[in-house]
Backbone as JSON, one array per atom type, in Angstrom:
{
  "sequence": "EGDDGQWSTFDLRVGSPEQNVRVLPSTAGSATWVVTPGGCDPPLICSVAEARAGIFNQNQSTTWKDLGLFTLALEQNLRPQ",
  "N": [[-11.7, -2.78, 2.43], [-10.34, -5.03, 1.76], [-9.56, -7.62, -0.71], [-10.63, -10.12, 0.05], [-12.5, -10.03, 2.2], [-14.08, -7.31, 4.6], [-11.92, -5.25, 5.43], [-10.19, -3.37, 7.71], [-8.5, -0.54, 6.6], [-5.59, 1.7, 7.61], [-4.76, 5.73, 7.49], [-1.47, 6.87, 6.44], [0.9, 9.11, 6.8], [3.9, 9.2, 4.84], [7.22, 9.8, 5.1], [8.67, 12.86, 2.96], [8.38, 14.98, 1.05], [5.03, 14.59, 2.51], [3.63, 11.31, 1.77], [0.74, 9.88, 0.95], [-0.7, 6.89, 2.39], [-2.08, 3.64, 2.71], [-2.55, 1.45, 5.27], [-2.86, -1.91, 6.69], [-3.26, -3.42, 9.95], [-1.1, -5.26, 11.96], [-0.58, -7.93, 14.07], [1.78, -9.66, 14.04], [4.12, -8.27, 13.83], [6.56, -5.44, 14.47], [7.32, -3.73, 12.78], [6.41, -1.13, 10.19], [5.08, -1.49, 7.28], [5.17, -0.79, 3.66], [4.46, -0.18, 0.24], [6.33, -0.57, -2.35], [7.58, 0.91, -5.5], [9.13, -0.86, -6.1], [8.61, -3.4, -5.37], [6.37, -4.34, -6.85], [5.4, -6.94, -8.72], [3.93, -8.85, -11.27], [4.42, -5.71, -12.94], [1.5, -4.69, -13.33], [0.3, -5.15, -10.57], [1.29, -2.99, -9.11], [-0.32, -1.15, -10.16], [-2.89, -1.64, -9.27], [-2.34, -2.23, -6.39], [-1.71, 0.9, -6.07], [-4.21, 2.18, -6.45], [-5.8, 1.06, -4.09], [-4.54, 1.1, -1.78], [-2.07, 3.0, -2.07], [1.1, 4.06, -3.43], [4.3, 3.81, -1.81], [6.89, 6.22, -3.15], [9.83, 6.48, -2.81], [11.96, 7.75, -4.44], [10.69, 10.29, -4.43], [10.88, 11.47, -2.2], [12.43, 13.16, 0.45], [13.56, 12.12, 2.92], [14.32, 9.78, 2.6], [15.86, 6.97, 3.56], [18.45, 4.35, 2.05], [18.75, 1.49, 3.69], [19.69, -1.12, 2.73], [18.96, -4.66, 2.34], [16.81, -6.74, 4.19], [15.46, -9.09, 6.24], [12.23, -9.82, 7.71], [11.1, -12.13, 8.83], [8.41, -12.46, 9.11], [7.01, -14.63, 8.17], [7.72, -16.95, 9.67], [6.02, -17.76, 11.45], [4.25, -18.55, 10.17], [1.88, -21.32, 9.27], [1.36, -24.23, 7.21], [-1.73, -25.45, 6.69]],
  "CA": [[-10.82, -2.88, 1.68], [-9.75, -6.34, 0.96], [-10.19, -8.44, -1.87], [-11.14, -11.3, 0.32], [-13.71, -9.72, 3.22], [-13.94, -6.42, 4.83], [-10.54, -5.15, 6.25], [-10.0, -1.86, 8.04], [-7.17, -0.07, 6.64], [-5.58, 3.0, 8.09], [-3.82, 6.19, 6.43], [-0.54, 6.87, 7.05], [1.68, 10.0, 5.84], [5.53, 8.47, 5.01], [8.41, 10.66, 3.96], [8.98, 14.25, 3.49], [7.29, 15.57, 1.41], [4.64, 13.56, 2.58], [3.07, 10.35, 0.49], [-0.4, 9.14, 1.69], [-0.75, 5.53, 2.33], [-3.02, 2.65, 3.62], [-2.0, 0.24, 6.07], [-3.62, -2.83, 7.77], [-2.54, -3.29, 10.9], [-1.04, -6.45, 12.07], [0.12, -8.29, 15.31], [2.72, -10.39, 13.82], [5.41, -7.7, 13.56], [6.33, -4.37, 14.98], [7.42, -2.55, 11.68], [5.47, -0.35, 9.24], [5.64, -1.62, 5.73], [4.24, 0.12, 2.86], [4.48, -1.23, -1.19], [7.17, 0.44, -3.37], [7.49, 0.39, -7.09], [10.13, -2.35, -6.48], [7.85, -4.56, -5.05], [5.52, -5.08, -7.86], [5.78, -7.91, -9.98], [4.18, -7.71, -12.15], [4.07, -4.12, -12.81], [-0.01, -4.4, -13.05], [-0.07, -5.08, -9.21], [1.36, -1.61, -8.68], [-1.68, 0.1, -10.66], [-4.12, -2.21, -8.02], [-1.87, -1.07, -5.19], [-2.01, 2.63, -6.26], [-5.83, 2.47, -6.47], [-6.2, 0.44, -3.42], [-3.68, 1.84, -0.72], [-1.04, 3.98, -1.94], [2.55, 3.31, -3.38], [5.32, 5.05, -1.36], [7.66, 6.34, -4.34], [11.25, 6.81, -2.25], [12.65, 8.71, -5.48], [10.31, 11.63, -4.29], [11.54, 11.56, -0.41], [14.25, 13.63, 0.2], [13.83, 11.92, 3.93], [14.7, 8.34, 2.07], [17.4, 6.16, 3.51], [18.56, 2.93, 1.74], [19.6, 0.47, 4.95], [19.97, -2.53, 2.22], [18.16, -5.78, 2.52], [16.96, -7.54, 5.59], [14.27, -9.86, 7.02], [11.58, -9.7, 9.24], [10.9, -13.16, 9.1], [7.21, -12.79, 9.54], [6.57, -15.71, 7.57], [7.87, -18.06, 10.62], [4.97, -17.73, 12.3], [2.88, -18.91, 9.12], [1.91, -22.76, 9.29], [0.34, -24.91, 6.24], [-3.09, -26.32, 7.33]],
  "C": [[-10.31, -4.05, 0.96], [-10.05, -6.94, 0.29], [-10.63, -9.98, -1.22], [-12.25, -11.6, 1.5], [-13.25, -8.14, 3.51], [-12.98, -6.15, 6.06], [-10.28, -3.51, 6.56], [-8.47, -1.61, 7.8], [-6.92, 1.6, 7.6], [-4.57, 3.82, 7.4], [-2.82, 6.35, 7.45], [0.05, 8.16, 5.85], [3.36, 9.57, 5.62], [5.78, 9.51, 4.03], [8.22, 12.44, 3.99], [9.35, 14.12, 1.72], [6.28, 14.53, 1.7], [3.8, 12.53, 1.73], [2.04, 9.86, 1.54], [-0.31, 7.58, 1.04], [-1.72, 4.72, 3.11], [-2.38, 1.9, 4.14], [-3.08, -0.73, 6.63], [-2.67, -3.26, 9.0], [-2.34, -4.83, 11.26], [-0.28, -6.86, 13.55], [1.18, -9.08, 15.28], [4.21, -9.6, 14.06], [5.24, -5.91, 14.04], [6.7, -3.14, 13.75], [6.25, -2.37, 10.9], [6.05, -0.83, 8.13], [4.8, -0.93, 4.89], [5.01, -0.52, 1.42], [5.21, 0.31, -1.61], [6.87, 0.27, -4.67], [8.09, -0.66, -7.08], [9.61, -3.4, -5.93], [6.37, -5.03, -5.74], [5.87, -5.91, -8.97], [4.69, -8.85, -10.04], [3.43, -6.63, -11.82], [2.35, -3.8, -12.61], [-0.11, -4.37, -11.76], [0.26, -3.68, -8.65], [0.0, -0.77, -9.09], [-2.88, -0.57, -9.59], [-3.32, -1.41, -6.73], [-2.11, 0.35, -5.31], [-3.42, 2.49, -6.05], [-5.98, 2.2, -5.21], [-5.43, 1.3, -1.85], [-2.63, 2.91, -0.92], [0.11, 3.36, -2.28], [3.54, 4.26, -2.69], [6.69, 5.29, -2.58], [9.08, 6.97, -3.44], [11.93, 7.74, -2.94], [12.04, 10.09, -4.82], [10.54, 11.85, -2.8], [12.54, 12.16, -0.33], [14.48, 12.81, 1.98], [14.45, 10.18, 4.17], [16.25, 7.88, 2.45], [17.31, 4.82, 3.21], [19.46, 2.52, 2.62], [20.01, -1.05, 4.2], [18.68, -3.22, 2.31], [18.27, -6.22, 4.0], [15.75, -8.6, 5.77], [13.57, -9.46, 8.03], [10.77, -10.63, 9.31], [9.55, -13.06, 9.83], [6.34, -13.72, 9.19], [6.91, -17.43, 8.31], [7.16, -18.58, 11.21], [3.54, -18.25, 11.32], [3.07, -20.7, 9.46], [0.75, -23.35, 8.08], [-0.72, -25.25, 7.19], [-3.35, -26.96, 6.24]]
}
């Protein structure tokens, strides 16, 4: 499903009521990341993400809790080649 090769995604159901999204596995971190509408800039990216993987809409979830901004720092392991 990747735009640069054959990547395997996995279906997840997130929140209540459940919203279906697809994710890519990573060995660089231990957190699950999903795309929210706020993560789309420009907005056209949301239509592409929705078509490929699904968008998690926190406004439609009764279990969403905003914990504020924080850094997952996965980019620390990236090195320019």
